């Protein structure tokens, strides 16, 4: 039977390309991140199928179906595995992308392998983002509201993209159904379509580390002393590495189980503080360094440039060398980008706005006591100091957005009322009439810094 199948499917060639090839010494554990990514994806697929057996994708039943699942120890653990697996997958795929870049494995003849890897990275982010809404709790609902609102900044197509993502103008039950379809059908198909040729190219071309052995062999050198066999030496280390990743995932899911907050509430009666998913906190924080007129640069232009570089990198980088020491410029630029992204993400997580205080109309409000708390709760989260929405930058606030004594002519009021789109605060519940009137009264009094 084995010979019969081999004559028709050539299994021996496939097995030889997978197992019977030498690997340069020393073998680095970071070279196995691709295999670890595949393992985490399998974890997501299995746990996702198990969750789908219980989950009901409708606004009226989604939350209750997850709550019922949480009532079971096994069900709660499966959900925690899926939730933590999504975070692991984003991190591991990103690290794998960095590792491939560091090794110069995007260069000829592996351009297509790199591009498919970029598609897999975007697909991973898409899976994590669309899955965030499915529990239909406050966290997922408002993270999706903030995330989809960012699309409104795309010139000419912003409103269309928001309606396309939400299946309407607001995040509703139809949005949930659309996200569920994308999460369970469209994105997994895209990931699988990209993964199959990606895996095939890796088998046919081998890992970039093996190129050094081929070059040495062509020079007539004895490569046995410079290499170790993939099977069983490297394969065993790869399995150990994946088991470590798996153990970390299983422990995190057990120690820090995924909770379930209050049900999604479009009116936000419990005053939940909206924030995007953590992997968008970098963009969220970046907005704070741009004035409102340049928000489009932070939300649209820079991410677009990033993805253009990712997919065009094999042709942008004309340096033929693959060794890291021969690519100081490329590695320096990448280091700055990665460190900047990590810093922005960390700062964004730390600066989630505080809950909005509830007050009535104040006829003659104090800036520090009555106005600044509103800005701290609703404006600083996106605009930060550069936007002028703090006590310390009062001068910037009045200069850019306020005409003392003229509330209706002030840009701040036009933004809050939505006369100048997009309506602020972006992605959050609009300010109450009492809060807007309090701000108007403050401007009418001459916008004093008291």
Short mmCIF file of C-alpha atoms in Angstrom, two decimals:
data_model
loop_
_atom_site.label_atom_id
_atom_site.label_comp_id
_atom_site.label_asym_id
_atom_site.label_seq_id
_atom_site.Cartn_x
_atom_site.Cartn_y
_atom_site.Cartn_z
CA UNK A 1 0.00 0.00 0.00
CA UNK A 2 2.82 2.40 0.90
CA UNK A 3 4.55 1.77 -2.44
CA UNK A 4 1.25 2.09 -4.32
CA UNK A 5 0.53 5.48 -2.74
CA UNK A 6 4.11 6.64 -3.23
CA UNK A 7 3.99 5.87 -6.95
CA UNK A 8 0.91 8.09 -7.31
CA UNK A 9 1.40 10.82 -4.70
CA UNK A 10 5.22 10.81 -4.34
CA UNK A 11 5.08 10.82 -0.56
CA UNK A 12 8.77 9.97 -0.33
CA UNK A 13 9.74 13.27 -2.00
CA UNK A 14 7.52 15.23 0.38
CA UNK A 15 8.88 13.41 3.44
CA UNK A 16 12.44 13.88 2.24
CA UNK A 17 11.95 17.62 1.81
CA UNK A 18 10.39 17.82 5.28
CA UNK A 19 12.68 15.56 7.32
CA UNK A 20 15.78 14.51 5.45
CA UNK A 21 17.66 17.76 5.08
CA UNK A 22 20.58 19.20 7.07
CA UNK A 23 20.25 22.33 9.25
CA UNK A 24 23.18 24.68 9.99
CA UNK A 25 24.78 24.71 13.42
CA UNK A 26 23.76 26.16 15.80
CA UNK A 27 20.02 25.69 15.43
CA UNK A 28 18.08 28.66 16.85
CA UNK A 29 14.78 28.21 18.69
CA UNK A 30 13.49 31.41 17.05
CA UNK A 31 13.59 29.56 13.73
CA UNK A 32 10.62 27.49 14.97
CA UNK A 33 8.22 30.42 15.41
CA UNK A 34 6.49 29.52 12.15
CA UNK A 35 5.71 26.03 13.43
CA UNK A 36 4.53 27.56 16.74
CA UNK A 37 2.20 29.87 14.79
CA UNK A 38 0.71 26.85 13.06
CA UNK A 39 0.14 25.13 16.40
CA UNK A 40 -1.65 28.17 17.86
CA UNK A 41 -3.83 28.38 14.74
CA UNK A 42 -4.80 24.72 15.20
CA UNK A 43 -5.67 25.53 18.81
CA UNK A 44 -7.88 28.38 17.60
CA UNK A 45 -9.57 26.17 15.02
CA UNK A 46 -10.36 23.37 17.48
CA UNK A 47 -11.54 25.61 20.33
CA UNK A 48 -13.46 27.79 17.86
CA UNK A 49 -15.37 24.78 16.55
CA UNK A 50 -16.18 23.71 20.11
CA UNK A 51 -17.42 27.21 20.99
CA UNK A 52 -19.52 27.38 17.81
CA UNK A 53 -21.48 24.35 19.01
CA UNK A 54 -22.87 26.45 21.88
CA UNK A 55 -22.68 30.01 20.61
CA UNK A 56 -25.78 31.72 19.14
CA UNK A 57 -24.80 34.62 16.81
CA UNK A 58 -27.63 37.04 17.55
CA UNK A 59 -27.83 40.16 19.69
CA UNK A 60 -30.58 38.64 21.83
CA UNK A 61 -28.85 35.30 22.50
CA UNK A 62 -25.08 35.75 22.04
CA UNK A 63 -24.37 37.03 25.55
CA UNK A 64 -26.58 34.43 27.23
CA UNK A 65 -25.00 31.60 25.23
CA UNK A 66 -21.54 32.66 26.40
CA UNK A 67 -22.82 33.06 29.95
CA UNK A 68 -24.21 29.52 29.81
CA UNK A 69 -20.87 28.30 28.49
CA UNK A 70 -19.06 30.06 31.33
CA UNK A 71 -21.18 28.21 33.91
CA UNK A 72 -19.30 25.02 32.99
CA UNK A 73 -15.69 24.61 34.11
CA UNK A 74 -14.74 22.92 30.85
CA UNK A 75 -16.70 25.44 28.76
CA UNK A 76 -15.08 28.37 30.55
CA UNK A 77 -11.62 26.86 30.06
CA UNK A 78 -12.21 26.27 26.34
CA UNK A 79 -13.27 29.90 25.95
CA UNK A 80 -10.19 31.06 27.88
CA UNK A 81 -7.99 28.90 25.63
CA UNK A 82 -9.56 30.51 22.57
CA UNK A 83 -9.25 34.02 23.98
CA UNK A 84 -5.65 33.63 25.12
CA UNK A 85 -4.88 31.76 21.90
CA UNK A 86 -5.91 34.83 19.91
CA UNK A 87 -3.43 36.96 21.86
CA UNK A 88 -0.69 34.31 21.53
CA UNK A 89 -1.29 34.07 17.80
CA UNK A 90 -0.98 37.83 17.24
CA UNK A 91 2.28 37.92 19.21
CA UNK A 92 3.81 34.74 17.76
CA UNK A 93 2.97 35.61 14.14
CA UNK A 94 4.39 39.11 14.65
CA UNK A 95 7.59 37.72 16.16
CA UNK A 96 7.85 35.21 13.30
CA UNK A 97 7.56 38.09 10.83
CA UNK A 98 10.34 39.95 12.66
CA UNK A 99 12.52 36.85 12.70
CA UNK A 100 12.11 36.34 8.96
CA UNK A 101 12.98 39.99 8.39
CA UNK A 102 16.06 39.74 10.61
CA UNK A 103 17.30 36.73 8.64
CA UNK A 104 16.66 38.49 5.30
CA UNK A 105 14.42 35.60 4.24
CA UNK A 106 12.17 37.93 2.25
CA UNK A 107 14.79 38.30 -0.47
CA UNK A 108 15.04 36.35 -3.72
CA UNK A 109 13.82 33.65 -4.21
CA UNK A 110 11.40 33.90 -1.24
CA UNK A 111 9.43 37.02 -2.19
CA UNK A 112 6.13 35.16 -2.52
CA UNK A 113 6.67 33.36 0.78
CA UNK A 114 7.09 36.76 2.48
CA UNK A 115 4.00 38.25 0.83
CA UNK A 116 1.88 35.28 1.87
CA UNK A 117 3.26 35.68 5.38
CA UNK A 118 2.10 39.31 5.34
CA UNK A 119 -1.38 38.17 4.33
CA UNK A 120 -1.36 35.67 7.18
CA UNK A 121 -0.40 38.44 9.61
CA UNK A 122 -3.27 40.67 8.46
CA UNK A 123 -5.62 37.69 8.58
CA UNK A 124 -4.52 37.04 12.17
CA UNK A 125 -5.31 40.63 13.17
CA UNK A 126 -8.65 40.36 11.40
CA UNK A 127 -9.55 37.18 13.25
CA UNK A 128 -8.65 38.74 16.59
CA UNK A 129 -10.60 41.93 15.83
CA UNK A 130 -13.78 40.25 14.58
CA UNK A 131 -13.76 37.76 17.45
CA UNK A 132 -13.68 40.56 20.02
CA UNK A 133 -17.32 41.49 19.40
CA UNK A 134 -18.82 38.00 19.52
CA UNK A 135 -19.40 37.73 23.31
CA UNK A 136 -21.62 40.83 22.92
CA UNK A 137 -20.45 42.34 26.21
CA UNK A 138 -19.48 45.94 26.94
CA UNK A 139 -15.79 45.32 26.32
CA UNK A 140 -16.28 43.81 22.87
CA UNK A 141 -19.10 46.16 21.88
CA UNK A 142 -17.20 49.37 22.62
CA UNK A 143 -13.86 48.10 21.36
CA UNK A 144 -15.59 47.36 18.05
CA UNK A 145 -17.28 50.76 18.10
CA UNK A 146 -13.93 52.52 18.56
CA UNK A 147 -12.13 50.28 16.05
CA UNK A 148 -14.70 50.64 13.28
CA UNK A 149 -14.97 54.39 13.83
CA UNK A 150 -11.31 54.72 12.87
CA UNK A 151 -12.30 53.74 9.33
CA UNK A 152 -14.32 56.98 9.08
CA UNK A 153 -11.05 58.89 8.62
CA UNK A 154 -10.31 57.29 5.25
CA UNK A 155 -10.78 60.09 2.68
CA UNK A 156 -13.85 59.84 0.42
CA UNK A 157 -14.60 56.25 1.48
CA UNK A 158 -14.73 56.64 5.28
CA UNK A 159 -18.50 56.58 5.76
CA UNK A 160 -18.88 53.74 3.26
CA UNK A 161 -16.26 51.64 5.05
CA UNK A 162 -17.91 52.20 8.43
CA UNK A 163 -21.31 51.15 7.05
CA UNK A 164 -19.71 48.15 5.34
CA UNK A 165 -18.02 46.97 8.54
CA UNK A 166 -21.02 47.61 10.79
CA UNK A 167 -23.68 46.59 8.28
CA UNK A 168 -25.27 49.95 9.09
CA UNK A 169 -24.41 53.22 10.76
CA UNK A 170 -24.19 51.82 14.30
CA UNK A 171 -22.88 48.64 15.95
CA UNK A 172 -26.01 46.49 16.18
CA UNK A 173 -27.11 42.87 15.99
CA UNK A 174 -26.55 42.93 12.23
CA UNK A 175 -22.93 43.92 12.91
CA UNK A 176 -22.62 40.89 15.18
CA UNK A 177 -23.94 38.58 12.46
CA UNK A 178 -21.57 40.07 9.91
CA UNK A 179 -18.55 39.76 12.20
CA UNK A 180 -19.46 36.17 13.04
CA UNK A 181 -19.62 35.26 9.34
CA UNK A 182 -16.29 36.95 8.67
CA UNK A 183 -14.69 35.37 11.73
CA UNK A 184 -15.94 31.82 11.12
CA UNK A 185 -15.93 31.61 7.32
CA UNK A 186 -14.24 34.34 5.30
CA UNK A 187 -11.05 34.95 7.29
CA UNK A 188 -10.30 31.26 8.02
CA UNK A 189 -10.65 30.51 4.30
CA UNK A 190 -8.29 33.39 3.46
CA UNK A 191 -5.79 32.18 6.06
CA UNK A 192 -5.90 28.61 4.76
CA UNK A 193 -5.59 29.73 1.12
CA UNK A 194 -2.54 31.80 2.04
CA UNK A 195 -1.05 29.16 4.33
CA UNK A 196 -1.06 26.24 1.88
CA UNK A 197 1.22 27.84 -0.74
CA UNK A 198 3.24 29.48 2.07
CA UNK A 199 3.94 26.05 3.56
CA UNK A 200 4.62 24.57 0.10
CA UNK A 201 7.19 27.28 -0.68
CA UNK A 202 8.93 26.66 2.64
CA UNK A 203 9.17 22.94 1.81
CA UNK A 204 10.44 23.52 -1.71
CA UNK A 205 12.85 26.37 -0.97
CA UNK A 206 13.84 25.32 2.53
CA UNK A 207 14.58 27.67 5.37
CA UNK A 208 16.88 30.57 4.59
CA UNK A 209 19.40 29.29 7.15
CA UNK A 210 19.99 26.30 4.85
CA UNK A 211 21.25 28.57 2.08
CA UNK A 212 24.59 28.89 3.84
CA UNK A 213 25.03 25.13 3.66
CA UNK A 214 24.20 25.07 -0.05
CA UNK A 215 26.73 27.82 -0.72
CA UNK A 216 29.35 25.95 1.30
CA UNK A 217 28.59 22.73 -0.58
CA UNK A 218 28.96 24.53 -3.92
CA UNK A 219 32.38 25.72 -2.77
CA UNK A 220 33.34 22.07 -2.20
CA UNK A 221 33.31 22.25 1.61
CA UNK A 222 32.32 19.34 3.83
CA UNK A 223 28.99 20.47 5.29
CA UNK A 224 28.57 17.54 7.69
CA UNK A 225 30.64 19.29 10.35
CA UNK A 226 28.66 22.51 9.85
CA UNK A 227 25.21 20.94 10.13
CA UNK A 228 22.93 18.63 12.07
CA UNK A 229 20.13 16.47 10.61
CA UNK A 230 16.63 17.84 10.84
CA UNK A 231 15.29 14.46 11.92
CA UNK A 232 15.45 13.70 14.76
CA UNK A 233 17.74 16.43 16.19
CA UNK A 234 16.04 19.62 15.06
CA UNK A 235 12.56 18.09 14.94
CA UNK A 236 12.86 17.15 18.62
CA UNK A 237 13.88 20.70 19.58
CA UNK A 238 11.02 22.08 17.52
CA UNK A 239 8.54 19.85 19.35
CA UNK A 240 9.98 20.95 22.71
CA UNK A 241 9.62 24.61 21.70
CA UNK A 242 6.00 24.14 20.66
CA UNK A 243 5.27 22.28 23.90
CA UNK A 244 6.66 25.25 25.84
CA UNK A 245 4.33 27.58 23.91
CA UNK A 246 1.44 25.19 24.51
CA UNK A 247 2.22 24.93 28.22
CA UNK A 248 2.32 28.71 28.51
CA UNK A 249 -1.04 28.97 26.75
CA UNK A 250 -2.66 26.29 28.90
CA UNK A 251 -1.34 27.80 32.13
CA UNK A 252 -2.41 31.35 31.24
CA UNK A 253 -5.89 30.12 30.34
CA UNK A 254 -6.13 28.33 33.70
CA UNK A 255 -4.67 31.06 35.92
CA UNK A 256 -6.30 34.01 34.17
CA UNK A 257 -9.66 32.78 32.85
CA UNK A 258 -11.45 35.01 30.38
CA UNK A 259 -14.27 36.81 32.15
CA UNK A 260 -17.55 38.12 30.82
CA UNK A 261 -18.55 41.68 31.60
CA UNK A 262 -21.95 43.29 31.47
CA UNK A 263 -24.10 42.83 28.35
CA UNK A 264 -23.53 45.23 25.46
CA UNK A 265 -25.40 48.50 25.97
CA UNK A 266 -25.45 51.09 23.19
CA UNK A 267 -26.58 53.76 25.72
CA UNK A 268 -23.69 52.86 28.03
CA UNK A 269 -25.80 53.24 31.18
CA UNK A 270 -23.10 51.73 33.41
CA UNK A 271 -20.62 54.33 32.10
CA UNK A 272 -18.17 51.77 30.68
CA UNK A 273 -14.96 53.41 29.47
CA UNK A 274 -14.55 52.45 25.79
CA UNK A 275 -11.16 51.37 24.50
CA UNK A 276 -9.93 49.48 21.41
CA UNK A 277 -8.47 45.98 21.52
CA UNK A 278 -4.88 46.01 22.82
CA UNK A 279 -3.28 45.42 19.41
CA UNK A 280 -4.82 48.74 18.22
CA UNK A 281 -3.59 50.72 21.22
CA UNK A 282 -0.55 51.81 19.21
CA UNK A 283 -2.75 53.63 16.69
CA UNK A 284 -4.99 54.79 19.54
CA UNK A 285 -1.99 56.38 21.27
CA UNK A 286 -0.54 57.76 18.04
CA UNK A 287 -3.61 59.97 17.61
CA UNK A 288 -2.64 61.89 20.71
CA UNK A 289 0.45 63.26 18.99
CA UNK A 290 -1.49 64.74 16.08
CA UNK A 291 -3.72 67.81 16.07
CA UNK A 292 -7.34 67.06 15.04
CA UNK A 293 -6.71 68.32 11.50
CA UNK A 294 -4.02 65.65 11.02
CA UNK A 295 -5.83 62.68 12.58
CA UNK A 296 -6.06 61.14 9.12
CA UNK A 297 -2.25 60.91 9.07
CA UNK A 298 -2.14 58.82 12.24
CA UNK A 299 -5.14 56.61 11.45
CA UNK A 300 -4.84 56.15 7.69
CA UNK A 301 -1.56 57.34 6.17
CA UNK A 302 0.99 55.82 8.55
CA UNK A 303 -0.68 52.37 8.76
CA UNK A 304 -1.03 52.41 4.96
CA UNK A 305 2.66 53.23 4.58
CA UNK A 306 3.46 50.40 7.00
CA UNK A 307 1.56 47.83 4.93
CA UNK A 308 3.00 49.14 1.65
CA UNK A 309 6.48 48.63 3.10
CA UNK A 310 5.57 45.15 4.35
CA UNK A 311 4.34 43.94 0.95
CA UNK A 312 6.89 45.87 -1.10
CA UNK A 313 9.89 45.09 1.08
CA UNK A 314 11.48 42.47 -1.23
CA UNK A 315 11.69 45.13 -3.94
CA UNK A 316 12.28 48.20 -1.74
CA UNK A 317 15.33 46.64 -0.11
CA UNK A 318 17.85 46.33 -2.97
CA UNK A 319 20.69 45.16 -0.73
CA UNK A 320 21.42 41.58 -1.93
CA UNK A 321 23.00 40.57 1.40
CA UNK A 322 20.96 38.55 3.86
CA UNK A 323 23.34 38.50 6.81
CA UNK A 324 22.16 40.89 9.56
CA UNK A 325 25.62 42.47 9.96
CA UNK A 326 25.57 43.51 6.30
CA UNK A 327 22.15 45.23 6.57
CA UNK A 328 22.64 47.90 9.27
CA UNK A 329 20.29 50.48 7.70
CA UNK A 330 17.34 48.12 7.27
CA UNK A 331 17.73 46.67 10.76
CA UNK A 332 18.11 50.11 12.34
CA UNK A 333 14.93 51.40 10.70
CA UNK A 334 13.03 48.26 11.68
CA UNK A 335 14.28 48.54 15.27
CA UNK A 336 13.02 52.11 15.54
CA UNK A 337 9.61 51.12 14.14
CA UNK A 338 9.23 48.12 16.45
CA UNK A 339 10.38 50.00 19.56
CA UNK A 340 8.05 52.87 18.64
CA UNK A 341 5.13 50.49 18.22
CA UNK A 342 5.85 48.81 21.57
CA UNK A 343 6.14 52.19 23.29
CA UNK A 344 2.90 53.48 21.76
CA UNK A 345 1.05 50.30 22.72
CA UNK A 346 2.32 50.51 26.29
CA UNK A 347 1.45 54.19 26.59
CA UNK A 348 -1.98 53.61 25.06
CA UNK A 349 -2.81 50.88 27.57
CA UNK A 350 -1.79 53.16 30.44
CA UNK A 351 -3.81 56.15 29.26
CA UNK A 352 -7.32 54.71 28.94
CA UNK A 353 -9.65 57.63 29.85
CA UNK A 354 -11.35 57.76 33.23
CA UNK A 355 -15.12 57.38 33.67
CA UNK A 356 -17.11 60.51 32.86
CA UNK A 357 -18.55 62.29 35.90
CA UNK A 358 -22.28 62.91 35.84
CA UNK A 359 -23.31 66.51 36.50
CA UNK A 360 -26.15 68.85 35.69
CA UNK A 361 -25.89 72.17 33.86
CA UNK A 362 -23.49 74.58 35.57
CA UNK A 363 -24.23 78.21 34.79
CA UNK A 364 -20.75 79.57 35.48
CA UNK A 365 -18.40 76.60 35.39
CA UNK A 366 -14.82 76.51 36.60
CA UNK A 367 -12.38 75.19 34.04
CA UNK A 368 -10.36 73.04 36.47
CA UNK A 369 -13.34 71.81 38.49
CA UNK A 370 -16.08 71.39 35.86
CA UNK A 371 -14.67 71.51 32.29
CA UNK A 372 -11.34 69.72 32.57
CA UNK A 373 -12.89 66.50 34.05
CA UNK A 374 -15.01 66.22 30.90
CA UNK A 375 -11.96 66.67 28.69
CA UNK A 376 -9.99 64.18 30.76
CA UNK A 377 -12.73 61.59 30.38
CA UNK A 378 -13.63 62.05 26.74
CA UNK A 379 -10.93 63.96 24.86
CA UNK A 380 -7.49 63.25 26.31
CA UNK A 381 -7.86 59.55 25.48
CA UNK A 382 -7.43 60.36 21.78
CA UNK A 383 -6.09 63.91 21.56
CA UNK A 384 -3.76 63.97 24.55
CA UNK A 385 -1.59 66.96 25.33
CA UNK A 386 -0.91 67.74 21.67
CA UNK A 387 -4.61 68.23 21.12
CA UNK A 388 -4.70 70.79 23.89
CA UNK A 389 -7.24 69.04 26.08
CA UNK A 390 -5.52 69.35 29.47
CA UNK A 391 -5.09 72.01 32.12
CA UNK A 392 -1.40 72.34 31.26
CA UNK A 393 -2.10 73.10 27.59
CA UNK A 394 -4.98 75.50 28.07
CA UNK A 395 -3.44 78.00 25.64
CA UNK A 396 -3.45 75.44 22.79
CA UNK A 397 -7.06 74.55 23.50
CA UNK A 398 -8.31 78.12 23.29
CA UNK A 399 -6.12 78.99 20.33
CA UNK A 400 -7.20 76.08 18.13
CA UNK A 401 -10.75 75.29 19.12
CA UNK A 402 -12.42 78.06 21.09
CA UNK A 403 -13.62 81.60 20.41
CA UNK A 404 -14.16 83.07 23.90
CA UNK A 405 -17.64 84.47 24.21
CA UNK A 406 -18.88 82.70 21.07
CA UNK A 407 -19.85 79.06 21.78
CA UNK A 408 -21.63 78.40 18.46
CA UNK A 409 -18.69 79.74 16.46
CA UNK A 410 -16.15 77.60 18.31
CA UNK A 411 -14.73 74.54 16.56
CA UNK A 412 -14.99 72.57 19.79
CA UNK A 413 -18.78 72.88 19.91
CA UNK A 414 -19.08 72.14 16.18
CA UNK A 415 -17.12 68.91 16.72
CA UNK A 416 -19.16 67.89 19.74
CA UNK A 417 -22.45 68.55 17.93
CA UNK A 418 -21.28 66.76 14.79
CA UNK A 419 -21.57 69.80 12.53
CA UNK A 420 -17.91 69.20 11.64
CA UNK A 421 -17.52 65.43 11.16
CA UNK A 422 -16.63 63.09 12.65
CA UNK A 423 -18.61 63.78 15.79
CA UNK A 424 -16.58 63.89 18.97
CA UNK A 425 -15.82 62.06 21.14
CA UNK A 426 -15.04 59.57 18.39
CA UNK A 427 -16.47 56.12 18.97
CA UNK A 428 -18.00 57.00 22.33
CA UNK A 429 -21.45 57.94 23.53
CA UNK A 430 -22.09 61.65 22.74
CA UNK A 431 -21.85 64.11 25.60
CA UNK A 432 -25.11 64.75 27.38
CA UNK A 433 -27.03 67.94 26.76
CA UNK A 434 -26.13 69.12 30.26
CA UNK A 435 -22.43 68.61 29.61
CA UNK A 436 -22.56 70.37 26.23
CA UNK A 437 -24.47 73.28 27.77
CA UNK A 438 -21.95 73.50 30.61
CA UNK A 439 -19.12 73.78 28.06
CA UNK A 440 -21.09 76.41 26.15
CA UNK A 441 -21.63 78.40 29.34
CA UNK A 442 -17.91 78.27 30.04
CA UNK A 443 -17.09 79.57 26.54
CA UNK A 444 -19.81 82.22 26.86
CA UNK A 445 -18.16 83.45 30.07
CA UNK A 446 -14.99 83.99 28.04
CA UNK A 447 -13.43 80.52 28.55
CA UNK A 448 -11.63 81.54 31.77
CA UNK A 449 -8.72 79.48 33.05
CA UNK A 450 -9.99 79.28 36.62
#
